[in-house]
mmCIF file of C-alpha atoms in Angstrom:
data_model
loop_
_atom_site.group_PDB
_atom_site.id
_atom_site.type_symbol
_atom_site.label_atom_id
_atom_site.label_comp_id
_atom_site.label_asym_id
_atom_site.label_seq_id
_atom_site.Cartn_x
_atom_site.Cartn_y
_atom_site.Cartn_z
ATOM 1 C CA MET A 1 51.157 100.200 -278.937
ATOM 2 C CA GLY A 2 50.571 103.441 -280.828
ATOM 3 C CA GLN A 3 54.004 104.698 -279.814
ATOM 4 C CA ASN A 4 55.609 101.521 -281.159
ATOM 5 C CA ASN A 5 53.743 101.927 -284.451
ATOM 6 C CA THR A 6 54.923 105.517 -284.732
ATOM 7 C CA ALA A 7 58.523 104.478 -284.126
ATOM 8 C CA ARG A 8 58.192 101.745 -286.749
ATOM 9 C CA ASP A 9 56.714 104.117 -289.318
ATOM 10 C CA LEU A 10 59.445 106.673 -288.680
ATOM 11 C CA GLY A 11 62.053 103.951 -289.069
ATOM 12 C CA LEU A 12 60.557 102.882 -292.397
ATOM 13 C CA LEU A 13 60.502 106.510 -293.526
ATOM 14 C CA ALA A 14 64.201 106.892 -292.685
ATOM 15 C CA LEU A 15 65.086 103.628 -294.424
ATOM 16 C CA ARG A 16 63.041 104.485 -297.522
ATOM 17 C CA THR A 17 64.628 107.904 -297.789
ATOM 18 C CA ALA A 18 68.173 106.582 -297.514
ATOM 19 C CA VAL A 19 67.808 103.547 -299.776
ATOM 20 C CA GLY A 20 65.527 105.173 -302.332
ATOM 21 C CA GLY A 21 67.617 108.332 -302.424
ATOM 22 C CA ALA A 22 70.844 106.396 -303.019
ATOM 23 C CA LEU A 23 69.278 104.355 -305.812
ATOM 24 C CA ALA A 24 67.768 107.426 -307.486
ATOM 25 C CA TYR A 25 71.116 109.213 -307.241
ATOM 26 C CA HIS A 26 72.870 106.491 -309.225
ATOM 27 C CA GLY A 27 70.017 106.240 -311.712
ATOM 28 C CA ALA A 28 70.190 109.965 -312.417
ATOM 29 C CA GLN A 29 73.941 109.673 -312.950
ATOM 30 C CA LYS A 30 73.429 106.981 -315.577
ATOM 31 C CA LEU A 31 70.473 108.511 -317.390
ATOM 32 C CA PHE A 32 71.107 112.241 -317.189
ATOM 33 C CA GLY A 33 74.796 112.692 -316.372
ATOM 34 C CA VAL A 34 74.048 114.671 -313.199
ATOM 35 C CA PHE A 35 75.820 114.386 -309.820
ATOM 36 C CA GLY A 36 79.101 113.704 -311.586
ATOM 37 C CA GLY A 37 77.676 110.904 -313.714
ATOM 38 C CA HIS A 38 78.612 110.196 -317.329
ATOM 39 C CA GLY A 39 75.149 110.144 -318.919
ATOM 40 C CA LEU A 40 73.471 107.465 -320.984
ATOM 41 C CA ASP A 41 75.816 107.392 -323.993
ATOM 42 C CA ALA A 42 79.019 107.010 -321.997
ATOM 43 C CA THR A 43 77.383 104.654 -319.515
ATOM 44 C CA GLY A 44 76.143 102.553 -322.418
ATOM 45 C CA GLN A 45 79.697 102.261 -323.709
ATOM 46 C CA GLY A 46 80.817 101.171 -320.264
ATOM 47 C CA PHE A 47 78.078 98.548 -320.123
ATOM 48 C CA GLU A 48 79.123 97.297 -323.553
ATOM 49 C CA SER A 49 82.704 96.851 -322.376
ATOM 50 C CA MET A 50 81.433 94.809 -319.408
ATOM 51 C CA GLY A 51 79.597 92.379 -321.674
ATOM 52 C CA PHE A 52 76.116 93.917 -321.647
ATOM 53 C CA ALA A 53 75.231 94.173 -325.311
ATOM 54 C CA PRO A 54 73.671 96.295 -326.613
ATOM 55 C CA GLY A 55 75.124 98.641 -324.033
ATOM 56 C CA LYS A 56 72.863 101.675 -324.220
ATOM 57 C CA PRO A 57 69.513 99.873 -323.773
ATOM 58 C CA ASN A 58 70.962 97.852 -320.897
ATOM 59 C CA ALA A 59 72.250 101.030 -319.282
ATOM 60 C CA ALA A 60 68.830 102.661 -319.725
ATOM 61 C CA ILE A 61 67.066 99.728 -318.049
ATOM 62 C CA ALA A 62 69.518 99.740 -315.146
ATOM 63 C CA GLY A 63 69.226 103.502 -314.762
ATOM 64 C CA ALA A 64 65.437 103.400 -314.834
ATOM 65 C CA GLY A 65 65.373 100.672 -312.202
ATOM 66 C CA GLU A 66 67.579 102.752 -309.945
ATOM 67 C CA LEU A 67 65.709 105.991 -310.635
ATOM 68 C CA ALA A 68 62.573 104.282 -309.342
ATOM 69 C CA GLY A 69 64.234 104.783 -305.974
ATOM 70 C CA ALA A 70 62.674 108.256 -306.005
ATOM 71 C CA ALA A 71 59.244 106.629 -305.793
ATOM 72 C CA LEU A 72 60.553 104.267 -303.119
ATOM 73 C CA ALA A 73 61.689 107.232 -301.038
ATOM 74 C CA LEU A 74 58.180 108.666 -301.266
ATOM 75 C CA GLY A 75 56.567 105.323 -300.553
ATOM 76 C CA ALA A 76 54.701 105.379 -303.867
ATOM 77 C CA ALA A 77 53.893 102.009 -305.492
ATOM 78 C CA THR A 78 56.454 100.657 -303.046
ATOM 79 C CA PRO A 79 56.655 97.033 -304.267
ATOM 80 C CA LEU A 80 57.179 98.097 -307.879
ATOM 81 C CA ALA A 81 59.627 100.877 -307.029
ATOM 82 C CA ALA A 82 61.622 98.583 -304.762
ATOM 83 C CA ALA A 83 61.716 95.809 -307.354
ATOM 84 C CA GLY A 84 63.367 98.112 -309.888
ATOM 85 C CA GLY A 85 66.228 98.694 -307.485
ATOM 86 C CA VAL A 86 66.414 95.025 -306.531
ATOM 87 C CA GLY A 87 66.818 93.919 -310.144
ATOM 88 C CA ALA A 88 69.518 96.490 -310.836
ATOM 89 C CA MET A 89 71.394 95.600 -307.650
ATOM 90 C CA ILE A 90 71.339 91.850 -308.357
ATOM 91 C CA VAL A 91 73.091 92.488 -311.661
ATOM 92 C CA ALA A 92 75.501 94.991 -310.108
ATOM 93 C CA ALA A 93 76.359 92.508 -307.348
ATOM 94 C CA GLU A 94 77.219 89.889 -309.956
ATOM 95 C CA VAL A 95 79.468 92.322 -311.833
ATOM 96 C CA HIS A 96 81.397 93.078 -308.634
ATOM 97 C CA ARG A 97 81.415 89.472 -307.359
ATOM 98 C CA PRO A 98 84.905 88.599 -308.702
ATOM 99 C CA GLN A 99 86.357 91.304 -306.414
ATOM 100 C CA GLY A 100 84.859 89.679 -303.315
ATOM 101 C CA PHE A 101 82.533 91.270 -300.771
ATOM 102 C CA ALA A 102 84.379 94.263 -299.286
ATOM 103 C CA ALA A 103 83.480 97.592 -300.890
ATOM 104 C CA GLN A 104 86.989 98.995 -300.492
ATOM 105 C CA GLY A 105 88.289 96.245 -302.749
ATOM 106 C CA GLY A 106 85.662 96.824 -305.438
ATOM 107 C CA GLY A 107 83.424 94.052 -304.117
ATOM 108 C CA ASN A 108 79.669 93.721 -304.064
ATOM 109 C CA GLU A 109 78.992 94.831 -300.489
ATOM 110 C CA TYR A 110 77.225 98.047 -301.547
ATOM 111 C CA PRO A 111 74.817 96.641 -304.179
ATOM 112 C CA ILE A 112 73.975 93.690 -301.911
ATOM 113 C CA THR A 113 73.136 96.040 -299.041
ATOM 114 C CA LEU A 114 70.977 98.315 -301.189
ATOM 115 C CA GLY A 115 69.253 95.381 -302.892
ATOM 116 C CA VAL A 116 68.413 93.574 -299.647
ATOM 117 C CA ALA A 117 67.156 96.798 -298.050
ATOM 118 C CA ALA A 118 64.934 97.536 -301.064
ATOM 119 C CA ALA A 119 63.555 93.980 -301.003
ATOM 120 C CA ALA A 120 62.813 94.316 -297.290
ATOM 121 C CA LEU A 121 60.852 97.503 -297.933
ATOM 122 C CA ALA A 122 58.836 95.761 -300.636
ATOM 123 C CA LEU A 123 57.919 93.049 -298.141
ATOM 124 C CA THR A 124 57.207 95.247 -295.107
ATOM 125 C CA GLY A 125 55.523 98.093 -296.943
ATOM 126 C CA PRO A 126 56.360 101.790 -296.671
ATOM 127 C CA GLY A 127 54.619 102.580 -293.391
ATOM 128 C CA LYS A 128 52.146 105.293 -292.500
ATOM 129 C CA TYR A 129 54.175 108.283 -293.718
ATOM 130 C CA SER A 130 53.965 107.443 -297.402
ATOM 131 C CA VAL A 131 52.065 108.123 -300.598
ATOM 132 C CA ASP A 132 50.809 104.533 -300.604
ATOM 133 C CA HIS A 133 49.176 105.020 -297.205
ATOM 134 C CA LEU A 134 47.495 108.209 -298.387
ATOM 135 C CA LEU A 135 46.086 106.309 -301.379
ATOM 136 C CA GLY A 136 44.767 103.445 -299.297
ATOM 137 C CA ASP A 137 47.627 101.082 -300.236
ATOM 138 C CA ARG A 138 46.092 100.389 -303.643
ATOM 139 C CA LEU A 139 49.573 99.706 -305.075
ATOM 140 C CA ASN A 140 50.997 98.175 -301.926
ATOM 141 C CA LYS A 141 49.704 94.608 -301.706
ATOM 142 C CA PRO A 142 51.531 91.450 -300.569
ATOM 143 C CA TRP A 143 50.764 89.676 -303.833
ATOM 144 C CA LEU A 144 52.139 92.627 -305.805
ATOM 145 C CA ALA A 145 55.344 92.563 -303.756
ATOM 146 C CA ALA A 146 55.806 88.856 -304.447
ATOM 147 C CA LEU A 147 55.104 89.303 -308.149
ATOM 148 C CA ALA A 148 57.371 92.339 -308.495
ATOM 149 C CA LEU A 149 60.306 90.800 -306.630
ATOM 150 C CA GLY A 150 59.956 87.538 -308.547
ATOM 151 C CA GLY A 151 59.949 89.429 -311.825
ATOM 152 C CA ALA A 152 62.993 91.463 -310.789
ATOM 153 C CA ALA A 153 64.931 88.337 -309.872
ATOM 154 C CA ALA A 154 63.958 86.595 -313.116
ATOM 155 C CA GLY A 155 64.882 89.602 -315.244
ATOM 156 C CA ALA A 156 68.217 89.957 -313.480
ATOM 157 C CA GLY A 157 68.895 86.263 -313.982
ATOM 158 C CA VAL A 158 68.278 86.522 -317.731
ATOM 159 C CA THR A 159 70.515 89.588 -317.986
ATOM 160 C CA ILE A 160 73.329 87.875 -316.094
ATOM 161 C CA ALA A 161 73.024 84.713 -318.202
ATOM 162 C CA ARG A 162 73.211 86.716 -321.440
ATOM 163 C CA ARG A 163 76.262 88.600 -320.188
ATOM 164 C CA ASN A 164 78.014 85.405 -319.122
ATOM 165 C CA ALA A 165 77.346 83.867 -322.540
ATOM 166 C CA ALA A 166 78.739 86.950 -324.308
ATOM 167 C CA LEU A 167 81.853 86.972 -322.120
ATOM 168 C CA ALA A 168 82.398 83.253 -322.671
ATOM 169 C CA GLN A 169 82.108 83.696 -326.426
ATOM 170 C CA ALA A 170 84.530 86.607 -326.400
ATOM 171 C CA ALA A 171 87.002 84.645 -324.285
ATOM 172 C CA ALA A 172 86.779 81.650 -326.609
ATOM 173 C CA VAL A 173 87.432 83.764 -329.684
ATOM 174 C CA SER A 174 90.304 85.580 -327.975
ATOM 175 C CA GLN A 175 91.836 82.226 -327.066
ATOM 176 C CA GLU A 176 91.452 81.047 -330.666
ATOM 177 C CA ILE A 177 93.196 84.187 -331.906
ATOM 178 C CA GLU A 178 96.047 83.644 -329.443
ATOM 179 C CA ASP A 179 96.378 79.998 -330.468
ATOM 180 C CA GLU A 180 96.464 80.895 -334.156
ATOM 181 C CA ALA A 181 99.011 83.636 -333.515
ATOM 182 C CA ALA A 182 101.207 81.190 -331.609
ATOM 183 C CA GLU A 183 101.171 78.915 -334.653
ATOM 184 C CA GLY A 184 102.277 81.747 -336.915
ATOM 185 C CA ASP A 185 98.845 82.613 -338.275
ATOM 186 C CA PHE A 186 97.340 86.096 -338.381
ATOM 187 C CA LEU A 187 93.785 87.288 -338.186
ATOM 188 C CA LEU A 188 92.702 90.225 -340.328
ATOM 189 C CA GLY A 189 89.469 92.154 -339.929
ATOM 190 C CA ASP A 190 87.741 94.179 -337.273
ATOM 191 C CA TYR A 191 86.675 91.553 -334.750
ATOM 192 C CA ASP A 192 86.086 93.109 -331.354
ATOM 193 C CA PRO A 193 86.717 90.552 -328.573
ATOM 194 C CA GLU A 194 84.917 92.736 -326.002
ATOM 195 C CA THR A 195 81.592 92.744 -327.815
ATOM 196 C CA GLY A 196 81.939 89.548 -329.838
ATOM 197 C CA GLU A 197 80.995 91.393 -333.032
ATOM 198 C CA ASN A 198 82.628 91.671 -336.434
ATOM 199 C CA ASP A 199 81.742 92.583 -339.987
ATOM 200 C CA GLY A 200 82.062 89.052 -341.343
ATOM 201 C CA ALA A 201 85.221 89.951 -343.278
ATOM 202 C CA ASP A 202 87.746 88.403 -340.883
ATOM 203 C CA LYS A 203 89.994 85.721 -342.323
ATOM 204 C CA LEU A 204 93.046 83.733 -341.381
ATOM 205 C CA ILE A 205 96.210 84.007 -343.422
ATOM 206 C CA LYS A 206 98.511 81.023 -343.095
#
């Protein structure tokens, strides 16, 4: 029995290290521009172009959620650390969903795998070789795992809904511009169809 427990704990340690390390790697890319990343400003611009407005705060939240993977790797506050990665990966999976599942085609295989693995660690706990175990599992409780994962899913759902609304609005305005142009009308101003923002000075000239 003790040998089986040791094997289980070593398996959890290996899984935590791989999943948490991968998440932290991507979070550091977004927030600090290390490991070949673009940093927060450029990442924020990329988020803006994908419909996450305002881009920089959304990028910071996503990066922080992923960077919590460092705590997951250590097995520290495991449910909370895992939930940060789960929330970020739910949103990332939705972004990649139009490309299908396969990673080689730009699909959501990778974020789904990381997100499910992080959720599993929140539910199973980090095992014996962890900071949580050393601290008596004060921040590793079943109720905390349920609360953290529920909050991550809810937050991701709100973020996805806001993005979908922004993209739908941008698409509607772009279609209106195309329709007006087809009728011989022209739109002046600085409307940006990617962000759905303008300065209020746009007007149609017949």
